[in-house]
Coordinates of C-alpha atoms in Angstrom, one line a residue:
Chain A
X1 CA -12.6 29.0 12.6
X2 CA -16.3 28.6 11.2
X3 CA -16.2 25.4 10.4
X4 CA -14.2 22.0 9.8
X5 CA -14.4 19.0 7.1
X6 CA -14.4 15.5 8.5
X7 CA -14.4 12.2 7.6
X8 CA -13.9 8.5 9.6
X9 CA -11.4 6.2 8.8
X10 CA -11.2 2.7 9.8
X11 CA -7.4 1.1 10.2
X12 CA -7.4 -1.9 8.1
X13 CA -5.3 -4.7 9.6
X14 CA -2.8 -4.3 6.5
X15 CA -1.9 -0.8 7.6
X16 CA -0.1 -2.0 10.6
X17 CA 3.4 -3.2 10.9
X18 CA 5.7 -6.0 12.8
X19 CA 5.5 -3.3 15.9
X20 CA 2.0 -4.2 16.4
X21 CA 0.9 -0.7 15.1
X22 CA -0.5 1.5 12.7
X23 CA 2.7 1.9 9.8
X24 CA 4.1 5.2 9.4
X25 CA 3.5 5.5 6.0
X26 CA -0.3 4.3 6.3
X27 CA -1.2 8.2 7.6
X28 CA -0.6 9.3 4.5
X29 CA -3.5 7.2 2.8
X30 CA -5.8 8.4 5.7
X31 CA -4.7 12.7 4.7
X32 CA -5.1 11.8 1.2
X33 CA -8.4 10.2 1.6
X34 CA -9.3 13.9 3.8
X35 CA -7.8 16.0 0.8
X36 CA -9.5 14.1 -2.1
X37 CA -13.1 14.8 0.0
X38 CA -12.2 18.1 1.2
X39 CA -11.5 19.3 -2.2
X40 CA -14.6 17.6 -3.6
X41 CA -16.5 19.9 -1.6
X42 CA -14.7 22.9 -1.7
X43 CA -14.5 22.7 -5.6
X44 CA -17.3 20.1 -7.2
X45 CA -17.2 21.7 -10.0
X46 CA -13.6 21.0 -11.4
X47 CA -13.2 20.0 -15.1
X48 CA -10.1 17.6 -16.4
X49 CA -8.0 21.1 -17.1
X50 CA -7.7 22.0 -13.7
X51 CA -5.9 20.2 -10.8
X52 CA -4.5 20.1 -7.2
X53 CA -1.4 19.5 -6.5
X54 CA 0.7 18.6 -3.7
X55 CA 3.5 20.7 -3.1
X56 CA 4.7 19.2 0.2
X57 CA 3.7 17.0 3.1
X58 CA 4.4 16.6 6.8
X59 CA 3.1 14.4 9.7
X60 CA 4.0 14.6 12.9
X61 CA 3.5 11.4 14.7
X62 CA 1.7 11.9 18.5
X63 CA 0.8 8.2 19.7
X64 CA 0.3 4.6 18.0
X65 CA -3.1 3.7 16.6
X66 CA -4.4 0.4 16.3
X67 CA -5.9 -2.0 13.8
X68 CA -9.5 -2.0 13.7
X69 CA -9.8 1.6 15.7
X70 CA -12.0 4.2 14.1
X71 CA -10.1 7.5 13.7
X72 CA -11.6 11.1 12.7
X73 CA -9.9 13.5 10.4
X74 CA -10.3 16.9 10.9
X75 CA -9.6 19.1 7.9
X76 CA -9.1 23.4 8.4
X77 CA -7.6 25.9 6.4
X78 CA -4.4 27.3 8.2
X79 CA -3.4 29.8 4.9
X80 CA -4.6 31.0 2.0
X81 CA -2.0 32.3 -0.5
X82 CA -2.1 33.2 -4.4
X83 CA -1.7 30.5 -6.0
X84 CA -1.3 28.0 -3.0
X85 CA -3.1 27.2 0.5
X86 CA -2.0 25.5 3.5
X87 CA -4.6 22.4 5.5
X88 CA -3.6 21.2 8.6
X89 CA -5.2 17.5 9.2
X90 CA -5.7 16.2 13.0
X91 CA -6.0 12.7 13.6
X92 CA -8.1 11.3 16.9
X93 CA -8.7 7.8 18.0
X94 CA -12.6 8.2 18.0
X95 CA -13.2 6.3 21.1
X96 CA -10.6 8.0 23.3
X97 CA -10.1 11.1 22.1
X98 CA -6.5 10.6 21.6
X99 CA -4.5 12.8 19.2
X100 CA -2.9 10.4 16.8
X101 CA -1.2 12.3 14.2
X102 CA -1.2 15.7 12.8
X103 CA -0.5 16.6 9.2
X104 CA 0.1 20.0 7.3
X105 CA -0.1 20.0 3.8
X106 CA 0.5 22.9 0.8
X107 CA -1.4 22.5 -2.4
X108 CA -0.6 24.3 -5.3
X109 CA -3.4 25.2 -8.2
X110 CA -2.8 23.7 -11.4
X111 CA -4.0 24.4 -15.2
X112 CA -3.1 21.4 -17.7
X113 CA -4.2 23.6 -20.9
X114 CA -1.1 25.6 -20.0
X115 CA 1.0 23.3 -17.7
X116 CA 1.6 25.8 -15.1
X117 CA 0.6 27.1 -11.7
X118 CA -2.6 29.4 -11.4
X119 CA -4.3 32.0 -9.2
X120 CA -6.4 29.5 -6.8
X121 CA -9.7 30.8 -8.7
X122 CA -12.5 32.8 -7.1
X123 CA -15.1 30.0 -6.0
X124 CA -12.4 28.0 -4.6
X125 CA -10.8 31.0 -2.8
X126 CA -14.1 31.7 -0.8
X127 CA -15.1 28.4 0.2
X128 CA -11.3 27.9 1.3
X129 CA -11.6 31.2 3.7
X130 CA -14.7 29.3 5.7
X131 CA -12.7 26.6 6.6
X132 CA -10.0 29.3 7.9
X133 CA -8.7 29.4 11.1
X134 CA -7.0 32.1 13.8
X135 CA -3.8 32.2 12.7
Chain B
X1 CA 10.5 -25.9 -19.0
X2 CA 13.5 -23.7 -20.8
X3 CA 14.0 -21.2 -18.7
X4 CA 12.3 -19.2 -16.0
X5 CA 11.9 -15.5 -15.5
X6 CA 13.6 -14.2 -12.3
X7 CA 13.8 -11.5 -9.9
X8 CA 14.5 -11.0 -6.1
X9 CA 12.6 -8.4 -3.8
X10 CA 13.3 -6.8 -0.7
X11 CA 10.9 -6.7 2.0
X12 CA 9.6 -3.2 3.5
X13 CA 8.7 -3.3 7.2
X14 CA 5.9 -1.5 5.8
X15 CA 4.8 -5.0 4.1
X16 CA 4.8 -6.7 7.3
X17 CA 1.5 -6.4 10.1
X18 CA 0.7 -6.6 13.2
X19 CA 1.3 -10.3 13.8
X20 CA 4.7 -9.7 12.4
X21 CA 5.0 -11.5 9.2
X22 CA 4.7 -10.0 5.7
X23 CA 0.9 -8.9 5.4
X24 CA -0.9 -11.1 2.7
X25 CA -1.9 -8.3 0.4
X26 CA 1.6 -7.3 0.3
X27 CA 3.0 -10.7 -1.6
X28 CA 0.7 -9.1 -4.8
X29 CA 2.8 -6.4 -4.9
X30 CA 5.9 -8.7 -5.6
X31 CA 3.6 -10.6 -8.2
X32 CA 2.7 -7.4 -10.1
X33 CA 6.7 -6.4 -10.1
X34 CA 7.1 -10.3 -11.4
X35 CA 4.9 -9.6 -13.7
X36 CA 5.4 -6.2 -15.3
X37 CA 9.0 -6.8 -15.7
X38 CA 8.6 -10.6 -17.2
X39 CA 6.5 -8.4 -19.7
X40 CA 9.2 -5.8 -20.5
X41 CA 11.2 -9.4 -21.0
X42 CA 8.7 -10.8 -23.3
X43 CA 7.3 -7.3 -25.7
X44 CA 9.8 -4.8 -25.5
X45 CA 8.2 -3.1 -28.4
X46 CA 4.6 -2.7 -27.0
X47 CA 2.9 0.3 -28.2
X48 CA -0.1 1.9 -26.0
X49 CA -2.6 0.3 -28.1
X50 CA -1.9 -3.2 -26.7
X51 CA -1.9 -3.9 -23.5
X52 CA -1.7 -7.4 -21.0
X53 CA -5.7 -7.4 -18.6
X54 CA -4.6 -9.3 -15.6
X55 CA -8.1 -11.8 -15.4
X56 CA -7.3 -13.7 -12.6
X57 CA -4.8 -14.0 -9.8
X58 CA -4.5 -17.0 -7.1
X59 CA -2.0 -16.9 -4.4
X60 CA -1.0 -20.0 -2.1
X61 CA 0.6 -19.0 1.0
X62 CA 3.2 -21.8 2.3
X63 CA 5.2 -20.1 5.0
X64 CA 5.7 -16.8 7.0
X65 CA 8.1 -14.1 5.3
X66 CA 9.8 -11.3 7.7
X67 CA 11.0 -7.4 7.4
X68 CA 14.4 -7.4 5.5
X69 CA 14.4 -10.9 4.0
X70 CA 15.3 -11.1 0.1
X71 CA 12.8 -13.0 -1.9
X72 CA 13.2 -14.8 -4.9
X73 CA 10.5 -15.0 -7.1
X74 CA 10.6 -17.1 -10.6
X75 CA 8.1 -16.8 -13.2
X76 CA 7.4 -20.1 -15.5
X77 CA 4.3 -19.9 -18.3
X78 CA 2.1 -22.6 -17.5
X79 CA -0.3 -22.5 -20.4
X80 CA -0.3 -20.7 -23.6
X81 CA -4.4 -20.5 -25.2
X82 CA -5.5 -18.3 -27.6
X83 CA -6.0 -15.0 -26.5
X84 CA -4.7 -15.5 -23.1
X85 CA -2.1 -17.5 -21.2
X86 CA -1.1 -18.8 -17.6
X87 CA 1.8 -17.9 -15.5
X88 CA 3.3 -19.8 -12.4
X89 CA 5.3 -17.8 -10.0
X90 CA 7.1 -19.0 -7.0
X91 CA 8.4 -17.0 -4.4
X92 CA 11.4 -18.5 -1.7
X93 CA 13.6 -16.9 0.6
X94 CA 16.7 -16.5 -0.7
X95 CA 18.9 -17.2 2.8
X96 CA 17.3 -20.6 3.2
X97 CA 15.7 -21.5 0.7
X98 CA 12.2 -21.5 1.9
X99 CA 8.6 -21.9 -0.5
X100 CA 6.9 -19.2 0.9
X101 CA 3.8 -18.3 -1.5
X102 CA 2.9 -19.7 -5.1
X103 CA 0.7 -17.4 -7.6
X104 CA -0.6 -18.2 -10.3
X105 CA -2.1 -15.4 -12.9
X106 CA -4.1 -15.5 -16.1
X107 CA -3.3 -12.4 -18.4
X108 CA -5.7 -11.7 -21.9
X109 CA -4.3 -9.7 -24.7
X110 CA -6.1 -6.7 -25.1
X111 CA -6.5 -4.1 -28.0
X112 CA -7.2 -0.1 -27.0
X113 CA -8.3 0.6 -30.1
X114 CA -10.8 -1.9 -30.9
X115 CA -11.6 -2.1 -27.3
X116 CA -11.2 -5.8 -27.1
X117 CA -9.3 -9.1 -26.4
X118 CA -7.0 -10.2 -29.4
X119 CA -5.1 -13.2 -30.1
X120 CA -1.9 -13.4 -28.6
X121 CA 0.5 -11.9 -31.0
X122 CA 2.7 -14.1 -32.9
X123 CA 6.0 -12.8 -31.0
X124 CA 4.7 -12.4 -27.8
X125 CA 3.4 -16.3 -28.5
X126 CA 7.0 -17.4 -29.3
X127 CA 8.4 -15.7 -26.1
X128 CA 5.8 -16.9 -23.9
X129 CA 7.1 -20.5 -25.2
X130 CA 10.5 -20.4 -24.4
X131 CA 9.3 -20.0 -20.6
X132 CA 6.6 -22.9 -21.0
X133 CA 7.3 -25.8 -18.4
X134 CA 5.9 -29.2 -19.2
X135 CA 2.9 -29.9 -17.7
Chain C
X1 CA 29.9 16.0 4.7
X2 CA 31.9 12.5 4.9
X3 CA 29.5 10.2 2.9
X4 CA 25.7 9.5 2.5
X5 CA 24.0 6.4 2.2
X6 CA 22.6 5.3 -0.8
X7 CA 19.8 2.6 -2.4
X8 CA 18.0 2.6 -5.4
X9 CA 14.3 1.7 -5.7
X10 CA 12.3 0.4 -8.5
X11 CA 8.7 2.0 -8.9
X12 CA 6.5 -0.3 -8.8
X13 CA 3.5 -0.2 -11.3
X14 CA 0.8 -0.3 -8.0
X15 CA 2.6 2.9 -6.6
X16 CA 1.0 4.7 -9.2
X17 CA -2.0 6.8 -9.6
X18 CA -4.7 7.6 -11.8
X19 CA -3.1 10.9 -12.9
X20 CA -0.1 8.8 -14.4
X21 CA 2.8 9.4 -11.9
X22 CA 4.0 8.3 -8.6
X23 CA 1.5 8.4 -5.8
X24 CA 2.0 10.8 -3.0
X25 CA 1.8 8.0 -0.9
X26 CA 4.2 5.9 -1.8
X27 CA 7.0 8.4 -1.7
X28 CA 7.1 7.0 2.2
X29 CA 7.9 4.0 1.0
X30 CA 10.4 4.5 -0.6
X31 CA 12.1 7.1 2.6
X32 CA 11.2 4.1 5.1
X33 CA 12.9 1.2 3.0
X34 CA 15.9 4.0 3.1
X35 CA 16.0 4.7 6.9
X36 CA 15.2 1.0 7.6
X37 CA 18.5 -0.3 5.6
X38 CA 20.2 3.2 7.1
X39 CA 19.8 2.1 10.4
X40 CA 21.0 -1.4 10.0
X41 CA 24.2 0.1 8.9
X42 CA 24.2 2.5 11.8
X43 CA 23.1 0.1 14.5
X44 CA 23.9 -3.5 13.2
X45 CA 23.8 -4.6 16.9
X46 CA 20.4 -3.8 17.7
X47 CA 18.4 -5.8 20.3
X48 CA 15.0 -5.6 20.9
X49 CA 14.5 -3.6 23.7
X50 CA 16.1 -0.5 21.6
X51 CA 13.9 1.0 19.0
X52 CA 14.6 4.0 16.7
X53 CA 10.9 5.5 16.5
X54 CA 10.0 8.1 14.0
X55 CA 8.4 11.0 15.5
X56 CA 8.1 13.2 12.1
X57 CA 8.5 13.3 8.5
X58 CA 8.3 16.0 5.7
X59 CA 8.0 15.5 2.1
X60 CA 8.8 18.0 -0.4
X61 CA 7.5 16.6 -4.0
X62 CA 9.7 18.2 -6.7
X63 CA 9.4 16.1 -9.9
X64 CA 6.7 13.7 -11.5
X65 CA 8.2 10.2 -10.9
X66 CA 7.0 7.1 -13.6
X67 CA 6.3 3.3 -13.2
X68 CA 9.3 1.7 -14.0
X69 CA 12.0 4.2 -13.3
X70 CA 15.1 3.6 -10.9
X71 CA 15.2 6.3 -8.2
X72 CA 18.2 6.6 -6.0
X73 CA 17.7 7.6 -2.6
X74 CA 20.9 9.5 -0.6
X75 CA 20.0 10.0 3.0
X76 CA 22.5 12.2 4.9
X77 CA 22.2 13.1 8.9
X78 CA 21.6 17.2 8.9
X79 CA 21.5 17.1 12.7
X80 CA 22.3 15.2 16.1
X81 CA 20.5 16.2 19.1
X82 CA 20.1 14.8 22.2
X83 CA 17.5 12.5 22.1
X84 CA 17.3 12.3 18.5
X85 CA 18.8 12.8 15.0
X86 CA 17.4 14.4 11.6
X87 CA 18.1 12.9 8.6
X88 CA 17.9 14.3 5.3
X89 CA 16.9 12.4 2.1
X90 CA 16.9 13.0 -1.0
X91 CA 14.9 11.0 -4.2
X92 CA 16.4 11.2 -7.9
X93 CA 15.5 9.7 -11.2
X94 CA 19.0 7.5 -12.0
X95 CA 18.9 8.0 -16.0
X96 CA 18.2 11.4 -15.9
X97 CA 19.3 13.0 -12.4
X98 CA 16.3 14.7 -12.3
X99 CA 15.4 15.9 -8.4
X100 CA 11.7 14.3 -7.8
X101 CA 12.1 14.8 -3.5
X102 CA 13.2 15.7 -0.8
X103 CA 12.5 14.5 3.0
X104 CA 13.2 15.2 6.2
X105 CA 12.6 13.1 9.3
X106 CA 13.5 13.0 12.8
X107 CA 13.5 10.0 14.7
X108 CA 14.1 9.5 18.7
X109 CA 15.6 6.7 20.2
X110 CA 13.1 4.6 22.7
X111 CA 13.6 1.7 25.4
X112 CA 11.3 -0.6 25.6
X113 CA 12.3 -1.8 29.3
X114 CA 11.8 2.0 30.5
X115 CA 9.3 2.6 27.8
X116 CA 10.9 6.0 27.4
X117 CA 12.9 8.1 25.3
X118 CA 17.2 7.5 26.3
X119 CA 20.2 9.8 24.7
X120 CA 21.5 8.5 21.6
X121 CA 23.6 5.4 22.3
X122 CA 27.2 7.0 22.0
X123 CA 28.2 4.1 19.2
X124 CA 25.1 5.1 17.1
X125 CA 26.0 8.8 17.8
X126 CA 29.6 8.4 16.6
X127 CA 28.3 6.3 13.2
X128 CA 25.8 9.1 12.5
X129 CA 28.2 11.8 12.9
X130 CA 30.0 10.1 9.8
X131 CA 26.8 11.0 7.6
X132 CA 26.3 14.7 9.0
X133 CA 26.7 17.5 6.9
X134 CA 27.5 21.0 7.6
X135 CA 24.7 23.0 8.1
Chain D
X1 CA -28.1 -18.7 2.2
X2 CA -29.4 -17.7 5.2
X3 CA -27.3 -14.3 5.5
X4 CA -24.6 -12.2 3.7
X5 CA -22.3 -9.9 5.8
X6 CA -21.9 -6.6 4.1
X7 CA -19.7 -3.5 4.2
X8 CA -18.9 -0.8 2.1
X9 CA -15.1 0.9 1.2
X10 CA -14.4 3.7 -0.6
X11 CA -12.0 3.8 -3.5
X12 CA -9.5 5.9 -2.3
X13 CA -6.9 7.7 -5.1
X14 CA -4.0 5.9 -4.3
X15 CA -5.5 2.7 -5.1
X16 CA -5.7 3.6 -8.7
X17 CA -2.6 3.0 -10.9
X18 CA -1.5 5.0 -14.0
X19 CA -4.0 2.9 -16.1
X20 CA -6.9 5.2 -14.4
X21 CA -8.5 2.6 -12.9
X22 CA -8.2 0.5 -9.3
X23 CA -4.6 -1.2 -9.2
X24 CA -5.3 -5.0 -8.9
X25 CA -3.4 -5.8 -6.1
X26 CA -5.8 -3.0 -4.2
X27 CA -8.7 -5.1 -4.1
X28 CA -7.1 -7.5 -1.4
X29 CA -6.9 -4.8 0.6
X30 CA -11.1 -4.6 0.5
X31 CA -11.4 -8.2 0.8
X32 CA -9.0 -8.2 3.9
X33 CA -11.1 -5.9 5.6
X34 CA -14.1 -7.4 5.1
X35 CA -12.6 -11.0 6.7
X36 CA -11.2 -8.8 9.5
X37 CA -14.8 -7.7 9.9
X38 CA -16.4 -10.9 9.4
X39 CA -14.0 -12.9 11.3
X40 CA -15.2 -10.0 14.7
X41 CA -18.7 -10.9 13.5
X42 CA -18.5 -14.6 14.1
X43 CA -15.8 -15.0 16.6
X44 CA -16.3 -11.8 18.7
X45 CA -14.6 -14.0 22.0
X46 CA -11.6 -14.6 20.3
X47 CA -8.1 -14.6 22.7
X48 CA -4.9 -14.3 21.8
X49 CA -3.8 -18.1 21.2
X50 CA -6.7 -18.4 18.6
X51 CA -5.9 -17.3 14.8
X52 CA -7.4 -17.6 11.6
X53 CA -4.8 -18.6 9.2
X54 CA -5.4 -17.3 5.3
X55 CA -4.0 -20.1 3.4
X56 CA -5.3 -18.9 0.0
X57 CA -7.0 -16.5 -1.9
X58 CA -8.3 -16.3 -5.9
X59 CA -9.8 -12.8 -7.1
X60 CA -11.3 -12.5 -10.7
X61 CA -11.4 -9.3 -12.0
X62 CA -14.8 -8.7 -13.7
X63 CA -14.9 -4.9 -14.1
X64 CA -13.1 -2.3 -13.9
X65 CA -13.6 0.3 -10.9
X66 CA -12.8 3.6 -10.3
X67 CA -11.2 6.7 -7.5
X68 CA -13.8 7.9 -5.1
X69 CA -16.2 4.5 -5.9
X70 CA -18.0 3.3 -3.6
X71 CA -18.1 -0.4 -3.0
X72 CA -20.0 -2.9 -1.4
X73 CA -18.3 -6.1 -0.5
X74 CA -20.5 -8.9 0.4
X75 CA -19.2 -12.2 1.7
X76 CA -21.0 -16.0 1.8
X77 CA -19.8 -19.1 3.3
X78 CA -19.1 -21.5 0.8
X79 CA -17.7 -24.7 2.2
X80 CA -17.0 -25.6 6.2
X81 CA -14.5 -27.9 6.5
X82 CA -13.1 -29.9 9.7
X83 CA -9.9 -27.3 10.2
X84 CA -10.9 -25.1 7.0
X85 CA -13.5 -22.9 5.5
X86 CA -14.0 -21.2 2.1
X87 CA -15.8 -17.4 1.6
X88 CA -17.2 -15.9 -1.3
X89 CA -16.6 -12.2 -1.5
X90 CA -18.6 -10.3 -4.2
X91 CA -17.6 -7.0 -5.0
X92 CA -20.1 -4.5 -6.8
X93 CA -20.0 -0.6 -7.6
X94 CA -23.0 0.6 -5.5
X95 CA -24.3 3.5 -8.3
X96 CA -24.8 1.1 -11.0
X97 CA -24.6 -2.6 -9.4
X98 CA -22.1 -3.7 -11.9
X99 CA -19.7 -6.4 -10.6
X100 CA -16.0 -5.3 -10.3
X101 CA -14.6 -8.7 -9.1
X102 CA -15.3 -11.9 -7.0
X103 CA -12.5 -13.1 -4.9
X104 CA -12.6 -16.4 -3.0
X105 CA -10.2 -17.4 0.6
X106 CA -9.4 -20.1 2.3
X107 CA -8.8 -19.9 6.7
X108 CA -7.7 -22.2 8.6
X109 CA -8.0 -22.2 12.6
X110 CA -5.1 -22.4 14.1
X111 CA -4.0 -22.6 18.1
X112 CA -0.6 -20.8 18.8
X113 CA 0.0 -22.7 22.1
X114 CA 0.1 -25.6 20.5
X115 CA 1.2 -23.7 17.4
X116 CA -1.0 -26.1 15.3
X117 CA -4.2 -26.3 13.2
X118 CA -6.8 -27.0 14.9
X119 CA -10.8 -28.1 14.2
X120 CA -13.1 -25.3 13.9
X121 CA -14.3 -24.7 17.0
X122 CA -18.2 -25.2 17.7
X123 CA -19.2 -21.6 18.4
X124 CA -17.2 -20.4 15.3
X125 CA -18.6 -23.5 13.1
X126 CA -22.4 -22.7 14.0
X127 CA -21.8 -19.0 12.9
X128 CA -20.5 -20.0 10.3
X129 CA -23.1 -22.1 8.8
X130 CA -25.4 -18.9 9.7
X131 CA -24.0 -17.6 6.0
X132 CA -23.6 -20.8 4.3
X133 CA -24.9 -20.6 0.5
X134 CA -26.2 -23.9 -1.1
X135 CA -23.1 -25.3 -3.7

């Protein structure tokens, strides 16, 4: 791997649940959040015609987080297909170190002008391959 | 008041938090479900140009609400003004009976293609009036 | 397969996004509401030292989903291990049919008291088996 | 005023609804986290039979705001009561300084061993009046 995309996240109180801890489905805002800023660096230069879109989604869950704990979201590149790539998302509690959660996701490239998939174009395709890792 | 507009909810245990009642940002969720679908009631035959800008929105929280309870929630028009008029909803727990949060909302009529607030339509006016309450 | 369980959901207007459709997000919603109401049927006599917990989930986003639709979600048990089951379920638009996802989760079963995993409680084994489909 | 406690929040995508523009019921989410983060500022001791109770919130929506914004929440003191106080939270796109909504909340203190409302306590109370605005 060269290099990885990060970002902080802080667990708002209203992303827990009755179990005392972080809601399942609140991991899913925090890898959005990763995706929307990992794509706004890998492709600032995208017009209304062309899109991302999210083909499928997993999380695997690894231990509880907490309200008010700061948790880092690390972004690589595990494959990068035609028209499709592959990110895998690790989630740490930043003051232990402990692996939260860890999320794969597969996003497709999109044109609107013709409503259908597309080669992931060049510019994209290269800054995608430094955030690649070993496979 | 004639009549009142009314639906019932279920709560997610992702709506709940950490103390183990239903989060308070979640009981705007039910509002906005209120709310949309007393609309639907109200202007079937909206077109995209004219739309209902939510202004203002109070909520009064009475008692604690838990995973898996049914909520009732009634929708009453408190005021009717010129361009904009004044809902009361009221939110119970069905089993028992319980207040557990009162909202009220203050919705302007808007126009897309003048890009401004309009008077109430004539329609939408004598609608809103069946579900007026005294006040 | 014997049966699957079934609920309908109503899209809520706030589960949308800025491109128009359903959120990726709140997909999860909708798949937790299911196994939440699945398990009560499964293990009505839960206490609180016994916990289903949800170790991983997969979302595979077929369709565009719209404010205001009725979804119905089927979930079906695909496997039963030892320590835990995988369910399978699966999100379509009511008027139309139209497949919009699928999901697949696997969830352990936990003790509180021992604050470990425990084999599938032999009533709760027998009631999923009525849900399993061949593989 | 003395002082204004401050934070920012990104707009994150799924807080946008299929208008294009943030979902109203998403700013509570903002103004939870900033009385989460208040709350730590002035009552840092706080143990586990202490709570702060909302018992109501207001928002007016001024303006709208928009995915990947970034926005900076500021909240005032408005009134201290004996059991009760009452914030200010302004709301404010940090580009262009336009305001995007004003919400106001009521807390009460409350004491779970005696599962009552209680006074402010003295420590809290002197904080309190730290970010107290002249009404």
């Amino acid at each position: 791997m060269n290099t990885s995309h990060e970002i902080e996240v802080y667990v708002r109180f209203c992303e827990t649940d009755a179990v005392g801890h972080v809601n399942n489905t609140s991991y899913f805002l925090y890898f959005e959040e990763a995706r929307t800023k990992f794509f706004s660096e890998i492709c600032p230069e995208r017009d209304a015609s062309f899109s991302f879109i999210l083909a499928s989604v997993t999380c695997d869950y690894l231990s509880q987080a907490y309200a008010s704990q700061i948790l880092k979201l690390s972004t690589v590149v595990k494959n990068v297909g035609t028209k499709s790539f592959t990110l895998l998302h690790t989630l740490k509690e930043v003051d232990t170190g402990v692996d939260i959660a860890e999320c794969i996701s597969v996003t497709v490239c999109f044109n609107y002008s013709d409503q259908g998939t597309i080669p992931i174009p060049k510019n994209v395709r290269k800054r995608l391959e430094e955030y690649l890792i070993a496979s």
